[in-house]
PDB file of C-alpha atoms and ligand atoms in Angstrom:
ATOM      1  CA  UNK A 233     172.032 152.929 223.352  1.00  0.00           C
ATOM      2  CA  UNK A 234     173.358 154.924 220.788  1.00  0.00           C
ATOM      3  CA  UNK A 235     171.606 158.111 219.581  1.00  0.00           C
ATOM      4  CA  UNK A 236     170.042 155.985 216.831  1.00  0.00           C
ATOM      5  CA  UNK A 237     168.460 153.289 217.472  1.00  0.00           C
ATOM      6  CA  UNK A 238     167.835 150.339 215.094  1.00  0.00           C
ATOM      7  CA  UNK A 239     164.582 148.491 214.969  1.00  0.00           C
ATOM      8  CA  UNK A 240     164.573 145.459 212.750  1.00  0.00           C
ATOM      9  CA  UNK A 241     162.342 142.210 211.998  1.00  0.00           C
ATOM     10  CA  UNK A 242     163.031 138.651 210.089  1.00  0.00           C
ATOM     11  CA  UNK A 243     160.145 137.333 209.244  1.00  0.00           C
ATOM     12  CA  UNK A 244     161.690 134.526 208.721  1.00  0.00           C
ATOM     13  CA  UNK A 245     159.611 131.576 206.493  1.00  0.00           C
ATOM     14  CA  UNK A 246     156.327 133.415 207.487  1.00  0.00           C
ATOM     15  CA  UNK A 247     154.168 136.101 204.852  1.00  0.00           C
ATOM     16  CA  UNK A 248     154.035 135.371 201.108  1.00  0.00           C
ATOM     17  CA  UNK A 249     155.261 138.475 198.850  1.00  0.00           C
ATOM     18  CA  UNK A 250     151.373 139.458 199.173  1.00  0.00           C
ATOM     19  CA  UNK A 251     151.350 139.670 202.601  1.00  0.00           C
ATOM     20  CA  UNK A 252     154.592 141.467 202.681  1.00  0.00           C
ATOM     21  CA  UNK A 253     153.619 144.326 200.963  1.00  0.00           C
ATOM     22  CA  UNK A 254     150.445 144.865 203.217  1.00  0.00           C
ATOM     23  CA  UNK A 255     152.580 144.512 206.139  1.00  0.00           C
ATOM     24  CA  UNK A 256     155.009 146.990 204.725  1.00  0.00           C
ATOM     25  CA  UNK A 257     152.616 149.834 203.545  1.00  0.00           C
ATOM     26  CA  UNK A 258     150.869 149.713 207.514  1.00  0.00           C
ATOM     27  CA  UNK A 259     154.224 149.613 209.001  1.00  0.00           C
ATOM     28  CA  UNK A 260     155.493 152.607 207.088  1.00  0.00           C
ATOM     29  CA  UNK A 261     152.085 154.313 207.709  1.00  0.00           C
ATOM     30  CA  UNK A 262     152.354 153.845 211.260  1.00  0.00           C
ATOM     31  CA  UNK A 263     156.408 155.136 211.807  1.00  0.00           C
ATOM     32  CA  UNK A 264     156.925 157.098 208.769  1.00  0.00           C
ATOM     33  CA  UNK A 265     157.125 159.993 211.138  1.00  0.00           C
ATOM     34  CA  UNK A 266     159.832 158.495 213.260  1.00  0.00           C
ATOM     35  CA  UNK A 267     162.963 161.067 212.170  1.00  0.00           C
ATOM     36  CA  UNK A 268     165.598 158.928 210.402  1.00  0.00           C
ATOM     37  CA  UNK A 269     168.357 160.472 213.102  1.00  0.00           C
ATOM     38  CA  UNK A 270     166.719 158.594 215.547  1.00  0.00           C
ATOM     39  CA  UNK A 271     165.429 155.447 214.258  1.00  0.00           C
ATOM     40  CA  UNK A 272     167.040 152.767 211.359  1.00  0.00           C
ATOM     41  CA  UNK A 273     164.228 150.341 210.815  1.00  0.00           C
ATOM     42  CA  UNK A 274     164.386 147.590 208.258  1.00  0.00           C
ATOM     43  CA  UNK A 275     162.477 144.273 207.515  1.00  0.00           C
ATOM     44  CA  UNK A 276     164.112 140.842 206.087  1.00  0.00           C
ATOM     45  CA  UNK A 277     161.285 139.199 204.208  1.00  0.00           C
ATOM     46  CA  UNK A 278     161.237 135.845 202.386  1.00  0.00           C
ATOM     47  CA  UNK A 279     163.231 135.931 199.238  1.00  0.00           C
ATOM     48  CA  UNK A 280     160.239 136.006 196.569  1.00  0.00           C
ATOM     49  CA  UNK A 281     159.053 139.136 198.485  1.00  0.00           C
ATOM     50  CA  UNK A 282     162.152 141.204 198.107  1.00  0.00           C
ATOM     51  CA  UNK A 283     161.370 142.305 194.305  1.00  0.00           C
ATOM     52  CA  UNK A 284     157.317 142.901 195.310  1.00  0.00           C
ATOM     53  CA  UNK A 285     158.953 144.911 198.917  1.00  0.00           C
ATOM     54  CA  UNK A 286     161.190 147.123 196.798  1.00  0.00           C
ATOM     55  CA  UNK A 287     158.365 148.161 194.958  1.00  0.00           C
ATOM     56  CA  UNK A 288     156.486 149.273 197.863  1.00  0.00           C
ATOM     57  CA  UNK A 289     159.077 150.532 199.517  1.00  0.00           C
ATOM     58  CA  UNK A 290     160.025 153.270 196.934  1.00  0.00           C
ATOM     59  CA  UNK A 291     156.050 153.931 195.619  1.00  0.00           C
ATOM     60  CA  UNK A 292     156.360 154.969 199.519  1.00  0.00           C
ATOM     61  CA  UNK A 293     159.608 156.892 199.152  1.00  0.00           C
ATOM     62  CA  UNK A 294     160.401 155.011 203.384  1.00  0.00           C
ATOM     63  CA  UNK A 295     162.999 154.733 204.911  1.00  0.00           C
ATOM     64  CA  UNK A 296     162.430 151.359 205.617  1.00  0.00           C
ATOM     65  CA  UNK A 297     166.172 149.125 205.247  1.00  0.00           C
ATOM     66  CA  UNK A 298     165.148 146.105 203.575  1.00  0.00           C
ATOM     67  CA  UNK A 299     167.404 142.731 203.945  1.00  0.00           C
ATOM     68  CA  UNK A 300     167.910 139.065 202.726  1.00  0.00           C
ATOM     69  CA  UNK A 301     168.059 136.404 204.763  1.00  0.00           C
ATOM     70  CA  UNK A 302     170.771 134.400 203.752  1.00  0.00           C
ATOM     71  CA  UNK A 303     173.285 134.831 200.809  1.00  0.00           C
ATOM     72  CA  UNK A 304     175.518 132.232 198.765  1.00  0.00           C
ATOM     73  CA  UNK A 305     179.270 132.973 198.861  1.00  0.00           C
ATOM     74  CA  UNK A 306     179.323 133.016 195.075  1.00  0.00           C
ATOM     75  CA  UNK A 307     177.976 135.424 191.790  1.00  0.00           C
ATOM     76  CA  UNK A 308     176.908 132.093 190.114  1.00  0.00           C
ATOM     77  CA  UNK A 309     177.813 128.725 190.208  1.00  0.00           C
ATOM     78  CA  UNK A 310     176.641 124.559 190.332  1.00  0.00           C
ATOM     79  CA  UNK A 311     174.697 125.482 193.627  1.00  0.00           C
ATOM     80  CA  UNK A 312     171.232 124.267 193.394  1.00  0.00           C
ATOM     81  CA  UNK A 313     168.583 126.396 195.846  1.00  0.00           C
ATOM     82  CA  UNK A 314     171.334 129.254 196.908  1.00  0.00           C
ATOM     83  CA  UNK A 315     170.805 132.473 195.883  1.00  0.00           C
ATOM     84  CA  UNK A 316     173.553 134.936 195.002  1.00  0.00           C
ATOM     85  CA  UNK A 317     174.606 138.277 195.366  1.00  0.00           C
ATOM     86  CA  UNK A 318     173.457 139.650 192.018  1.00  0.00           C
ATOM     87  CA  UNK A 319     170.255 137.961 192.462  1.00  0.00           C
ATOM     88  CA  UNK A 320     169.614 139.720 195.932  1.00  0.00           C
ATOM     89  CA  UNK A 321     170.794 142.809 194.532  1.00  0.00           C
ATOM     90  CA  UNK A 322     168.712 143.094 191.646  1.00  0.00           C
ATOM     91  CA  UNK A 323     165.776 141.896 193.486  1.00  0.00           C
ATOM     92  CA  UNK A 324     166.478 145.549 195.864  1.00  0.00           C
ATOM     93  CA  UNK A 325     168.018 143.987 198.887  1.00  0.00           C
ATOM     94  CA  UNK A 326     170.417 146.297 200.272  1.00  0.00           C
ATOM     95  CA  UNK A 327     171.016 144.502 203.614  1.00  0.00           C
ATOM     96  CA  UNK A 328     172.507 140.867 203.983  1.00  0.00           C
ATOM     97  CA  UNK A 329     171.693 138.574 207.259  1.00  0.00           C
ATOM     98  CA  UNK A 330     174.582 135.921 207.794  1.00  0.00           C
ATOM     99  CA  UNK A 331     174.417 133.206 210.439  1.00  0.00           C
ATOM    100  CA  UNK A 332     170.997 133.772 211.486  1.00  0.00           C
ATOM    101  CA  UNK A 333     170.713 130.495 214.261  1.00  0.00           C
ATOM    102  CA  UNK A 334     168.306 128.843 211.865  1.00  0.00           C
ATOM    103  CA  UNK A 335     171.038 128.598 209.133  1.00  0.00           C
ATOM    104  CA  UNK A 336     173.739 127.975 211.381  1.00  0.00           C
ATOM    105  CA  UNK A 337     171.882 125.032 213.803  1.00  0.00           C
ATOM    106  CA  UNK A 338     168.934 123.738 211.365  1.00  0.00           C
ATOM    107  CA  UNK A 339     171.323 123.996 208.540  1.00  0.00           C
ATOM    108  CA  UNK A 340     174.504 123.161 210.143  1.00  0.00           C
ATOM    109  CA  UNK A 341     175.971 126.667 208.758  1.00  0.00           C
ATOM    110  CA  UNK A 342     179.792 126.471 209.538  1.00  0.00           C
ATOM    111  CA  UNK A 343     181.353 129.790 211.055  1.00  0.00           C
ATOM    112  CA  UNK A 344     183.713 129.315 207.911  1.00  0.00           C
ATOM    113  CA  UNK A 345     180.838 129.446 205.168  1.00  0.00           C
ATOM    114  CA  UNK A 346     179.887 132.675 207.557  1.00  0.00           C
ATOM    115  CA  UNK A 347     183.083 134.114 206.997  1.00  0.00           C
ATOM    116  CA  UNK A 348     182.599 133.682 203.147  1.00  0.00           C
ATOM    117  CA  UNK A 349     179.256 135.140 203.190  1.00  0.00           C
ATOM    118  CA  UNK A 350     179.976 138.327 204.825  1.00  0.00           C
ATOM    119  CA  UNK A 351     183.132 138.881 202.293  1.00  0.00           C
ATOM    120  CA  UNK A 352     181.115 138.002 199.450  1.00  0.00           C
ATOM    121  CA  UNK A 353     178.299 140.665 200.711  1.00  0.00           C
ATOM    122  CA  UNK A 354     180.613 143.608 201.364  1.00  0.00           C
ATOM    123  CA  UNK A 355     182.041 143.169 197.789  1.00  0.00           C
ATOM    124  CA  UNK A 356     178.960 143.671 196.524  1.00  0.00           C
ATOM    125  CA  UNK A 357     177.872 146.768 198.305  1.00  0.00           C
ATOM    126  CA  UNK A 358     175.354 145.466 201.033  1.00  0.00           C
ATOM    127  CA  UNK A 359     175.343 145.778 204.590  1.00  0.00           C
ATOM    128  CA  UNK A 360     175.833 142.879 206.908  1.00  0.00           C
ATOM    129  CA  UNK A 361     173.810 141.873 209.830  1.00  0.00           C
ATOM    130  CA  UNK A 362     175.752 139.240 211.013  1.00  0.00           C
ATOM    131  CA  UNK A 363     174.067 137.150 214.112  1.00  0.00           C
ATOM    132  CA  UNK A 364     175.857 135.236 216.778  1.00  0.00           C
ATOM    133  CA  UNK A 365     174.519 133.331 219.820  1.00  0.00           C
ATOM    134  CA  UNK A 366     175.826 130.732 221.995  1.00  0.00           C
ATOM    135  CA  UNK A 367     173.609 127.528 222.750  1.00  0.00           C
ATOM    136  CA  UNK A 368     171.919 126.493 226.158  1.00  0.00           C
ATOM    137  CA  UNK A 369     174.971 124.359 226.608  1.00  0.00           C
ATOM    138  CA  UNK A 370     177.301 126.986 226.473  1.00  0.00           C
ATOM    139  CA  UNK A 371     175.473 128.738 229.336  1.00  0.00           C
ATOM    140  CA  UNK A 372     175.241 126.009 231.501  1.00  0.00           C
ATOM    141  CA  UNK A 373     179.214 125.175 230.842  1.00  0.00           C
ATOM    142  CA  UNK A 374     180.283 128.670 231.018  1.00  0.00           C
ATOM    143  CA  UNK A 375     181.590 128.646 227.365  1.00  0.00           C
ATOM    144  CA  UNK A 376     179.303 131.237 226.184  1.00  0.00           C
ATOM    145  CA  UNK A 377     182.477 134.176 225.434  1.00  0.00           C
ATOM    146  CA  UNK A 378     184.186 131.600 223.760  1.00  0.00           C
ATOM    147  CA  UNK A 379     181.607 130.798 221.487  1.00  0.00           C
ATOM    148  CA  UNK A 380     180.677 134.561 220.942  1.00  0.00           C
ATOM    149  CA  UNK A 381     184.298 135.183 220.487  1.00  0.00           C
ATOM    150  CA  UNK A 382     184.966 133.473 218.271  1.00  0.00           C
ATOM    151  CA  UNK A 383     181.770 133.640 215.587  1.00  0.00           C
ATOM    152  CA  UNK A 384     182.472 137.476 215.292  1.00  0.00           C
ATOM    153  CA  UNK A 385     186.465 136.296 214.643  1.00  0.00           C
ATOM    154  CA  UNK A 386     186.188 134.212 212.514  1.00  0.00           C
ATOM    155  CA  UNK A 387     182.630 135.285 210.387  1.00  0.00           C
ATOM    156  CA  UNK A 388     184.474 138.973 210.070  1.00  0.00           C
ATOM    157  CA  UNK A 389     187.867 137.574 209.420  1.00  0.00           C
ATOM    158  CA  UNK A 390     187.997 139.375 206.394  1.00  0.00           C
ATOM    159  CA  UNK A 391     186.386 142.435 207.158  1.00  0.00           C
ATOM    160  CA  UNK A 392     189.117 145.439 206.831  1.00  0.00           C
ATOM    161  CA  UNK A 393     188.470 148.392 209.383  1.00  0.00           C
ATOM    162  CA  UNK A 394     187.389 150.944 207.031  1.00  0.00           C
ATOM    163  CA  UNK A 395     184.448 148.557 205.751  1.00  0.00           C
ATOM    164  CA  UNK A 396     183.413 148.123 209.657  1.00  0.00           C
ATOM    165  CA  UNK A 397     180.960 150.944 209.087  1.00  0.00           C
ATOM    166  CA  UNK A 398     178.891 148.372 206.966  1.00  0.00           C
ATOM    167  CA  UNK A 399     178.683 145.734 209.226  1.00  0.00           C
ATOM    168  CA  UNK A 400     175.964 145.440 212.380  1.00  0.00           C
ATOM    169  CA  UNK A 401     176.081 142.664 214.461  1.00  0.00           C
ATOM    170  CA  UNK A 402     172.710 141.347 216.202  1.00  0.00           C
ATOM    171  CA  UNK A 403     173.338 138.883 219.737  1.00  0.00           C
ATOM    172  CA  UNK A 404     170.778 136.218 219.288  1.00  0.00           C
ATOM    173  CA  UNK A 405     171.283 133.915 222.513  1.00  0.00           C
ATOM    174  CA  UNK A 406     169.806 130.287 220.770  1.00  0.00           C
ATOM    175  CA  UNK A 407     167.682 129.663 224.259  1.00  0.00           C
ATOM    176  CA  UNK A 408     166.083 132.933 223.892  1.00  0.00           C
ATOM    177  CA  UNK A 409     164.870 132.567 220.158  1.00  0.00           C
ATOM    178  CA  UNK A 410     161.439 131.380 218.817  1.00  0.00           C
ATOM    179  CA  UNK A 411     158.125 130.006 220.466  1.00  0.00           C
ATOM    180  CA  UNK A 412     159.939 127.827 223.186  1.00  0.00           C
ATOM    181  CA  UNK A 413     162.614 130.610 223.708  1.00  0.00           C
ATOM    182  CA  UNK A 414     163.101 132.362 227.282  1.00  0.00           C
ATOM    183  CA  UNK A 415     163.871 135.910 226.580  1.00  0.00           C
ATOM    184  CA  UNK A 416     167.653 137.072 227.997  1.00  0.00           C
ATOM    185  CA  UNK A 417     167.012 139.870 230.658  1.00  0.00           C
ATOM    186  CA  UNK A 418     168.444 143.207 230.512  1.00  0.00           C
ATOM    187  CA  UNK A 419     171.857 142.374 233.141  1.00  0.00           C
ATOM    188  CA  UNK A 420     172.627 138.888 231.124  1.00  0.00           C
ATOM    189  CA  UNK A 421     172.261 140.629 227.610  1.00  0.00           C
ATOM    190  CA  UNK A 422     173.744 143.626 228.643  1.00  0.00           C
ATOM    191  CA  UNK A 423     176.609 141.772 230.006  1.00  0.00           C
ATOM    192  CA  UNK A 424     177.507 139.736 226.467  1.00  0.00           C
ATOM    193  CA  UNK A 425     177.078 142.856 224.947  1.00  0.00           C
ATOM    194  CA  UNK A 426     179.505 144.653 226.906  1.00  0.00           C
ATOM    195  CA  UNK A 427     182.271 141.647 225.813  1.00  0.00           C
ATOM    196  CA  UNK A 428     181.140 141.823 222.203  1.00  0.00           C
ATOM    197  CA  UNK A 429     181.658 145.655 222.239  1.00  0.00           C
ATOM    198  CA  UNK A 430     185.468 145.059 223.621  1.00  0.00           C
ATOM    199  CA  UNK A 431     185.728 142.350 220.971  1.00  0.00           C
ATOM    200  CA  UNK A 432     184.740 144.485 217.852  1.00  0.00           C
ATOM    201  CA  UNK A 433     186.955 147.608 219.361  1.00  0.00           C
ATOM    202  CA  UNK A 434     189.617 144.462 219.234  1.00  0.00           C
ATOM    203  CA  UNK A 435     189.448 143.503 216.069  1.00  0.00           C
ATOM    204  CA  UNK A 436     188.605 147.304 214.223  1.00  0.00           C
ATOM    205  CA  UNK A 437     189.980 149.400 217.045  1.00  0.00           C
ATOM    206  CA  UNK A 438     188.158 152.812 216.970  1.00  0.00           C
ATOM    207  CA  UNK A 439     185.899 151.381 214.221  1.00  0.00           C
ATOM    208  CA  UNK A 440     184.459 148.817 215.971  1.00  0.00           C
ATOM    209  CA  UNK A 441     182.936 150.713 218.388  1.00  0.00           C
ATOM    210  CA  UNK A 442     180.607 152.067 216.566  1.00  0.00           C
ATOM    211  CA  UNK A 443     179.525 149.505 214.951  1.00  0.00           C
ATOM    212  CA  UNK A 444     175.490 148.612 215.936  1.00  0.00           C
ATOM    213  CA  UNK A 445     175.153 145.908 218.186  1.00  0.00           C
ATOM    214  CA  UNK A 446     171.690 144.178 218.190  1.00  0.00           C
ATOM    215  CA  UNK A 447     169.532 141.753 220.929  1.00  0.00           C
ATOM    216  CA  UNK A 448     167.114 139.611 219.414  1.00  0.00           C
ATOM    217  CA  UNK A 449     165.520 136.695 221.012  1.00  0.00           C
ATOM    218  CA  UNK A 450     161.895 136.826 222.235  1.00  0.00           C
ATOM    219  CA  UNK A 451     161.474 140.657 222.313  1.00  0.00           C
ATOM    220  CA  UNK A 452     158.562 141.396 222.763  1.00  0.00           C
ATOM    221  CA  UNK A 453     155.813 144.663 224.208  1.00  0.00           C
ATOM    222  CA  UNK A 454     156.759 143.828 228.370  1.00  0.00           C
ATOM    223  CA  UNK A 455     160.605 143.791 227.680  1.00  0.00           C
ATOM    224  CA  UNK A 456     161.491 145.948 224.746  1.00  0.00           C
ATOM    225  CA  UNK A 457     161.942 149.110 226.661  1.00  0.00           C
ATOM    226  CA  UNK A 458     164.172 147.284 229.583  1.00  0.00           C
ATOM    227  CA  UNK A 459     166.780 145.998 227.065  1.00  0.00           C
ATOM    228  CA  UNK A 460     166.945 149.330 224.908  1.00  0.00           C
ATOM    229  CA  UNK A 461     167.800 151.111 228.080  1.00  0.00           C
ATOM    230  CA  UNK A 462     170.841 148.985 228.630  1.00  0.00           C
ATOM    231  CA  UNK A 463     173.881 151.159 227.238  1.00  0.00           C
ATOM    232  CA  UNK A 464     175.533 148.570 225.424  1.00  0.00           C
ATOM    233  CA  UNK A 465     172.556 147.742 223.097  1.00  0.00           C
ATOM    234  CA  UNK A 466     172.154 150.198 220.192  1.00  0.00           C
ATOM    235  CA  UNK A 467     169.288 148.253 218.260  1.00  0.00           C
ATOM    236  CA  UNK A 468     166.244 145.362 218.618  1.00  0.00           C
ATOM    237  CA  UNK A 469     166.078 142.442 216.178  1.00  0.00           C
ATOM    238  CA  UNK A 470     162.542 141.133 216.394  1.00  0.00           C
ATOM    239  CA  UNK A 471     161.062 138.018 214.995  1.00  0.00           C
ATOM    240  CA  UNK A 472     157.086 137.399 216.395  1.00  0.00           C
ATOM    241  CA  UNK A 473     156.401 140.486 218.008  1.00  0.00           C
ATOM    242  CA  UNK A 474     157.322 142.460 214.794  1.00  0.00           C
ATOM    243  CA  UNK A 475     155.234 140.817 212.572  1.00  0.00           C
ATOM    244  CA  UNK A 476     152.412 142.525 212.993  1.00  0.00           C
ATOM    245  CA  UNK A 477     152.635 146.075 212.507  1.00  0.00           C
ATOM    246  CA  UNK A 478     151.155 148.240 214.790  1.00  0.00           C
ATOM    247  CA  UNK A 479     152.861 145.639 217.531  1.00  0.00           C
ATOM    248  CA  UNK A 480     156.138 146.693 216.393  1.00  0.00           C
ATOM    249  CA  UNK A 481     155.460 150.405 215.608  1.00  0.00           C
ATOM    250  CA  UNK A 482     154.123 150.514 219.719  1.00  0.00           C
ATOM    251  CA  UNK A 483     157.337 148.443 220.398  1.00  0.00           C
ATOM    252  CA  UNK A 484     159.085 151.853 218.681  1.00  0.00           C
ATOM    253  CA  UNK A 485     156.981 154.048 220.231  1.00  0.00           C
ATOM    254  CA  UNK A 486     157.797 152.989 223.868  1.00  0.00           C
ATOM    255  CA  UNK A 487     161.291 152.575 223.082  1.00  0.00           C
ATOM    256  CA  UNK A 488     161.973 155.979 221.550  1.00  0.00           C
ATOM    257  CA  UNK A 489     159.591 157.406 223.823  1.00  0.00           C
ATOM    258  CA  UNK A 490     161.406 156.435 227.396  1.00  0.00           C
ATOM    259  CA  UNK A 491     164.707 157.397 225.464  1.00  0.00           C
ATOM    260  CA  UNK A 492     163.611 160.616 224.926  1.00  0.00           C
TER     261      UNK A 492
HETATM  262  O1  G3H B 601     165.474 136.793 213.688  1.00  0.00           O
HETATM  263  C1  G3H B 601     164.863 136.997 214.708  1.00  0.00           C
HETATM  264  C2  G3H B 601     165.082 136.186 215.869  1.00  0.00           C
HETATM  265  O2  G3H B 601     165.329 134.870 215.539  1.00  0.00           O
HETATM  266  C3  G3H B 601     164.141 136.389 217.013  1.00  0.00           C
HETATM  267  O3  G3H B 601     162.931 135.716 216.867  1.00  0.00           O
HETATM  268  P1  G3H B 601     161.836 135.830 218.028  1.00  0.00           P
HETATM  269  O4  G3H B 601     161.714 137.279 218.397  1.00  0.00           O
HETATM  270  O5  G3H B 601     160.591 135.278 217.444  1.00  0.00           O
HETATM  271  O6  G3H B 601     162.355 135.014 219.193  1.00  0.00           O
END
């Protein structure tokens, strides 16, 4: 864990722009006092609440990091139902999710459209939360390293070690993700962690070691505290058991709380 720990949900094709914004103004009444040194939280709402979010988010003056979840490679172009960086940007995104498991295995997302994605969204100024995760499969054939290896090589391909500060990188095993998902304990997730860590400090040297490394996949109030105490995992990316808010500002609480 590093000193600051990042707390972040998706909410994935769940809350209209409506229900955004309530969700938004109780979450930032409930951990507005968290200090900023010790806690990055965002939220990646639905694309038509990004513009409606922003809004809140500054009437509130928070802290709050707010993301897309998906990006088009391109400013503009013959690509009917993408959205594009200028689009995202002027709705008040400032973070950029690429390769979420949905896109990549409901969509059939390729790790070289990935790769595209995260260029296109550092040349326009955003972070990148860039999720990788190796299937069921992969476990039971021992392939899962591979797999990791080589979604972080080939989606940050084109990511120079000076823009590594920019990037954060959340470990979404595809088992552990959604209502059928079996959460990763803290030895298996700490153990992928451990071999993404050596492969960022690979590719971005010094860099890449401090860039934030995320678990997501079934978090939830009984294991949130288990995983942030392994060393390797500097942040929790939270889909159900964020959504509503005083269930993720407790999930904060306890986190920050046995940290301190
Ligand atoms: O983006 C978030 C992840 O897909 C995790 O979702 P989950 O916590 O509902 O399993």
């Amino acid at each position: 864990m590093q000193d600051r720990f990042y707390f972040g949900t998706n909410t994935k094709m769940f809350k209209t722009a409506a229900e955004t914004v309530d969700y938004l103004h109780r979450l930032e009444e409930l951990t507005r006092g968290i200090p900023p040194e010790r806690a990055q939280r965002f939220v990646i709402p639905s694309y038509t609440s990004l513009g409606p979010a922003r809004a809140e988010l500054d009437r509130a003056g928070s802290g709050i990091l707010l993301g897309a979840q998906n990006m088009g490679w391109e400013e503009r172009g013959q690509y009917t139902g993408e959205i594009s960086p200028l689009m995202l940007r002027e709705a008040g995104a400032r973070l950029v999710m690429v390769g979420h498991s949905e896109r990549r295995h409901t969509f059939r997302e390729t790790d070289a459209e990935e790769e595209k994605k995260v260029r296109c969204a550092l040349d326009h100024g955003f972070r990148v939360l860039l999720c990788v995760g190796e299937q069921l499969e992969d476990r039971r054939y021992g392939t899962g390293d591979e797999v990791l290896r080589v979604q972080l090589k080939i989606g940050l391909h084109q990511v120079r070690p000076e823009e590594a500060d920019r990037v954060w990188v959340a470990y979404e095993p595809v088992w552990a993700i959604g209502v059928n998902g079996i959460p990763a304990d803290e030895g298996y997730a700490g153990e992928k962690h451990r071999m993404l860590r050596g492969t960022m400090v690979e590719l971005f040297g010094e860099a890449g070691s401090r860039v934030p490394l995320l678990y997501g996949g079934s978090v939830n109030p009984e294991n949130a505290v288990a995983l942030s105490r392994c060393k390797e995992i500097d942040g929790l990316f939270i889909g159900r058991s964020a959504w509503d808010a005083e269930r993720f500002a407790d999930i904060m609480r306890a986190v920050l709380a046995s940290a301190a």
